[in-house]
Short mmCIF file of C-alpha atoms in Angstrom, two decimals:
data_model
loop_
_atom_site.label_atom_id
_atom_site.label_comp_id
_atom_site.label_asym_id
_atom_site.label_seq_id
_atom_site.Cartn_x
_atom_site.Cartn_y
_atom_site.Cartn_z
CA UNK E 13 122.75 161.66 59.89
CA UNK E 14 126.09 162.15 61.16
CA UNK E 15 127.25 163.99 58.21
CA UNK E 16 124.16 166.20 58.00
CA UNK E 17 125.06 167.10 62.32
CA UNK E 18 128.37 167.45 61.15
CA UNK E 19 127.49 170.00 58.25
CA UNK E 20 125.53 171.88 60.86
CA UNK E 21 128.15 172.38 63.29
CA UNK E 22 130.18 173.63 60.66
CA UNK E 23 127.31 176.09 59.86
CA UNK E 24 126.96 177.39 63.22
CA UNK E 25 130.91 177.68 63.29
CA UNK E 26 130.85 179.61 60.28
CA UNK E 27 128.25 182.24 61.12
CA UNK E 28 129.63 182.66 64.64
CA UNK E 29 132.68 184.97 62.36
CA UNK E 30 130.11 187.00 60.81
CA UNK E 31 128.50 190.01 62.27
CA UNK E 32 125.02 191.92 62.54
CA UNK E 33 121.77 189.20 63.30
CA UNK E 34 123.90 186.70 61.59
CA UNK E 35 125.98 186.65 64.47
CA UNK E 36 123.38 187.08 66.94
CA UNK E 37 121.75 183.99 65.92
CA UNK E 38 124.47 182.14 66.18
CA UNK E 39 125.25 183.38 69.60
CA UNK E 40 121.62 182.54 70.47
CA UNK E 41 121.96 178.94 68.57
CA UNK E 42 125.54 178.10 70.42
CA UNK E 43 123.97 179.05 73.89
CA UNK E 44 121.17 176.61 72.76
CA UNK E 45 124.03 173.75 72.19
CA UNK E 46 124.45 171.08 75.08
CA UNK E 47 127.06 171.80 76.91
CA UNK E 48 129.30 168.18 76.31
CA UNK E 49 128.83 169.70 72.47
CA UNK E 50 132.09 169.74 70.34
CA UNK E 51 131.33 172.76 68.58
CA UNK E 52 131.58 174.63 72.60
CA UNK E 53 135.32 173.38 72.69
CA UNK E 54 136.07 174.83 69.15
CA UNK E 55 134.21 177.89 69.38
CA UNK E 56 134.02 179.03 73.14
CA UNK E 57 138.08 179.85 73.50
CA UNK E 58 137.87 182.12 70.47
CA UNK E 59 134.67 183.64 71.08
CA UNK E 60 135.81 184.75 73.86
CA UNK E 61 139.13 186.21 73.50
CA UNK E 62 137.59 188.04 70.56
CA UNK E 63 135.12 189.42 73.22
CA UNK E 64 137.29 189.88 75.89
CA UNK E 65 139.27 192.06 72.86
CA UNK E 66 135.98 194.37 72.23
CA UNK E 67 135.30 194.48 75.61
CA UNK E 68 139.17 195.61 76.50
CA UNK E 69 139.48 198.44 73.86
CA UNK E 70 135.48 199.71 74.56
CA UNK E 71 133.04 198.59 72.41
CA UNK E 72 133.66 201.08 68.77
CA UNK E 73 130.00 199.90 67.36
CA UNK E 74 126.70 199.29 68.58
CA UNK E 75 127.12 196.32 66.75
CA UNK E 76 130.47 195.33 69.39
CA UNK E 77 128.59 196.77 72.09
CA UNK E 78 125.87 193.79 71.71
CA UNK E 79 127.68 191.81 71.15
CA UNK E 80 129.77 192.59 74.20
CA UNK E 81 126.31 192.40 75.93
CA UNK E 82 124.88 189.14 74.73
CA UNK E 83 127.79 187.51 75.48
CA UNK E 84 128.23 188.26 79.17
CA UNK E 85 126.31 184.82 79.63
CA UNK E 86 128.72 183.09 78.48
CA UNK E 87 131.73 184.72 80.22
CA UNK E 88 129.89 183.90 83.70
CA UNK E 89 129.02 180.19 82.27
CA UNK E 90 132.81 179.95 81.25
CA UNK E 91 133.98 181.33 84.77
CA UNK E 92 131.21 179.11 86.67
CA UNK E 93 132.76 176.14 84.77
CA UNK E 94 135.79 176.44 85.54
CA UNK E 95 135.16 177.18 89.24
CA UNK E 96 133.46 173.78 89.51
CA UNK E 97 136.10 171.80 87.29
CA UNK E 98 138.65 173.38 89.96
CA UNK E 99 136.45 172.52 93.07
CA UNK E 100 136.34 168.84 91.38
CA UNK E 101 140.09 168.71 90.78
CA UNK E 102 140.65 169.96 94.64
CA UNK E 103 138.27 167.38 96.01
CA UNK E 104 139.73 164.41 94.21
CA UNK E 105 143.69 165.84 94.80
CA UNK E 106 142.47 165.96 98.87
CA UNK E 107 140.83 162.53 98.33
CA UNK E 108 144.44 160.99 96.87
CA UNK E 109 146.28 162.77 99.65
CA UNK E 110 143.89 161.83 102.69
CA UNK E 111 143.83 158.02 100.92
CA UNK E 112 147.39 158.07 100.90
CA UNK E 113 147.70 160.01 104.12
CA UNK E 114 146.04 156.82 105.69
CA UNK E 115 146.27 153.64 104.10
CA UNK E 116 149.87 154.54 101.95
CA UNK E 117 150.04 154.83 97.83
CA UNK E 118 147.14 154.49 95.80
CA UNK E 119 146.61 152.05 93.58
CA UNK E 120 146.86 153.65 89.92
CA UNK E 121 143.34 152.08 88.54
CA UNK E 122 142.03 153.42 92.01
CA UNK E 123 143.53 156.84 91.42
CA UNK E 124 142.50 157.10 87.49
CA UNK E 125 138.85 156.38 88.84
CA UNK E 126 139.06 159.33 91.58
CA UNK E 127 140.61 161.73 89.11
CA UNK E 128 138.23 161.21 86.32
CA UNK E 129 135.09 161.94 88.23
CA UNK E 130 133.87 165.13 88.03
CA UNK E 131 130.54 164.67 90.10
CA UNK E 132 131.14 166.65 92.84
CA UNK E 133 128.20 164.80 95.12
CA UNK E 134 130.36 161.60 94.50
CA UNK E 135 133.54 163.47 95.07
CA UNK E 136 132.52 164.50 98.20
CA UNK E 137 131.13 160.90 99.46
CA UNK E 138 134.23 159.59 98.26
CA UNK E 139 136.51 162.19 100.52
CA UNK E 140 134.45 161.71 103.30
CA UNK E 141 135.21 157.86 102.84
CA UNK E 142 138.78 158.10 102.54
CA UNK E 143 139.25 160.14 105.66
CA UNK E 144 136.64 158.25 107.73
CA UNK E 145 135.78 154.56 105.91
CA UNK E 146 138.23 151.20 106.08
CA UNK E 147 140.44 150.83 103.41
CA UNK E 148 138.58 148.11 102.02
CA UNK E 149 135.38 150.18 102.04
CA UNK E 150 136.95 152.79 100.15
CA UNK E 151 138.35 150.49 97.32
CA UNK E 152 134.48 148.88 97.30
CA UNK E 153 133.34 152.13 96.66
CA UNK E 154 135.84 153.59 94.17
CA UNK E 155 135.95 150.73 92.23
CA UNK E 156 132.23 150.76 92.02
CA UNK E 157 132.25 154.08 90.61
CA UNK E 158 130.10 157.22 90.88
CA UNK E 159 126.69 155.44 90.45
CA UNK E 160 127.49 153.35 94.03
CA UNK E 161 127.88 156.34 96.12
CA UNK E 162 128.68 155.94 99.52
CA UNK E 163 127.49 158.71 102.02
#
């Protein structure tokens, strides 16, 4: 099975460089993809310098121009995306700081834990515990992880 996903990734790489409905399908197959899906890494950057390209010079085909249209959805996913990631990276930086702020450095498993979450319901929990909770409590809780969420 894995080689068969693997040769079907590959596929849906592939036809994402052609053109016409062969590239419309693929557009339509990629946005169908989950998003933790390798083939969004690999493909997403390019797709989307190529379309910020078309886009930038005006559309010469109505062939560019749909594709300059179907892909708006996945400019605004991309932008959304990265909005959150940065919203996640700002809550755990303020939870280090506010931690440190209080109770002096963090301990570095403690600080890999608040860095990797990207959750931002448990990122917020965990700021509000670190400006408000003991230092034990917040320790409990960030050792615990995200599914031991403290409110």
């Amino acid at each position: 099975m894995p080689a068969a996903r693997a040769s079907m990734h590959l596929a849906l790489l592939m036809r994402l460089m052609g053109g016409g409905r062969v590239l419309r399908e693929a557009i339509e197959d990629f946005r169908r993809l989950p998003e933790d899906a390798s083939e969004r890494d690999i493909a997403l950057g390019p797709l989307l310098r190529f379309r910020a390209e078309v886009a930038q010079r005006g559309p010469a085909t109505p062939e560019e121009e749909e594709f300059v249209m179907t892909t708006q959805e996945l400019v605004e996913q991309f932008i959304e995306q990265g909005r959150t990631q940065g919203v996640a990276q700002g809550m755990a930086q303020a939870t280090i700081e506010l931690y440190e702020a209080r109770f002096g450095p963090m301990p570095p498993p403690l600080r890999l834990a608040v860095e990797a979450i990207r959750d931002l319901p448990t990122l917020r929990a965990w700021l509000l515990l670190a400006g408000t909770g003991t230092r034990e409590a917040v320790h409990e809780a960030l050792a615990a992880g995200p599914s031991e969420r403290s409110s």
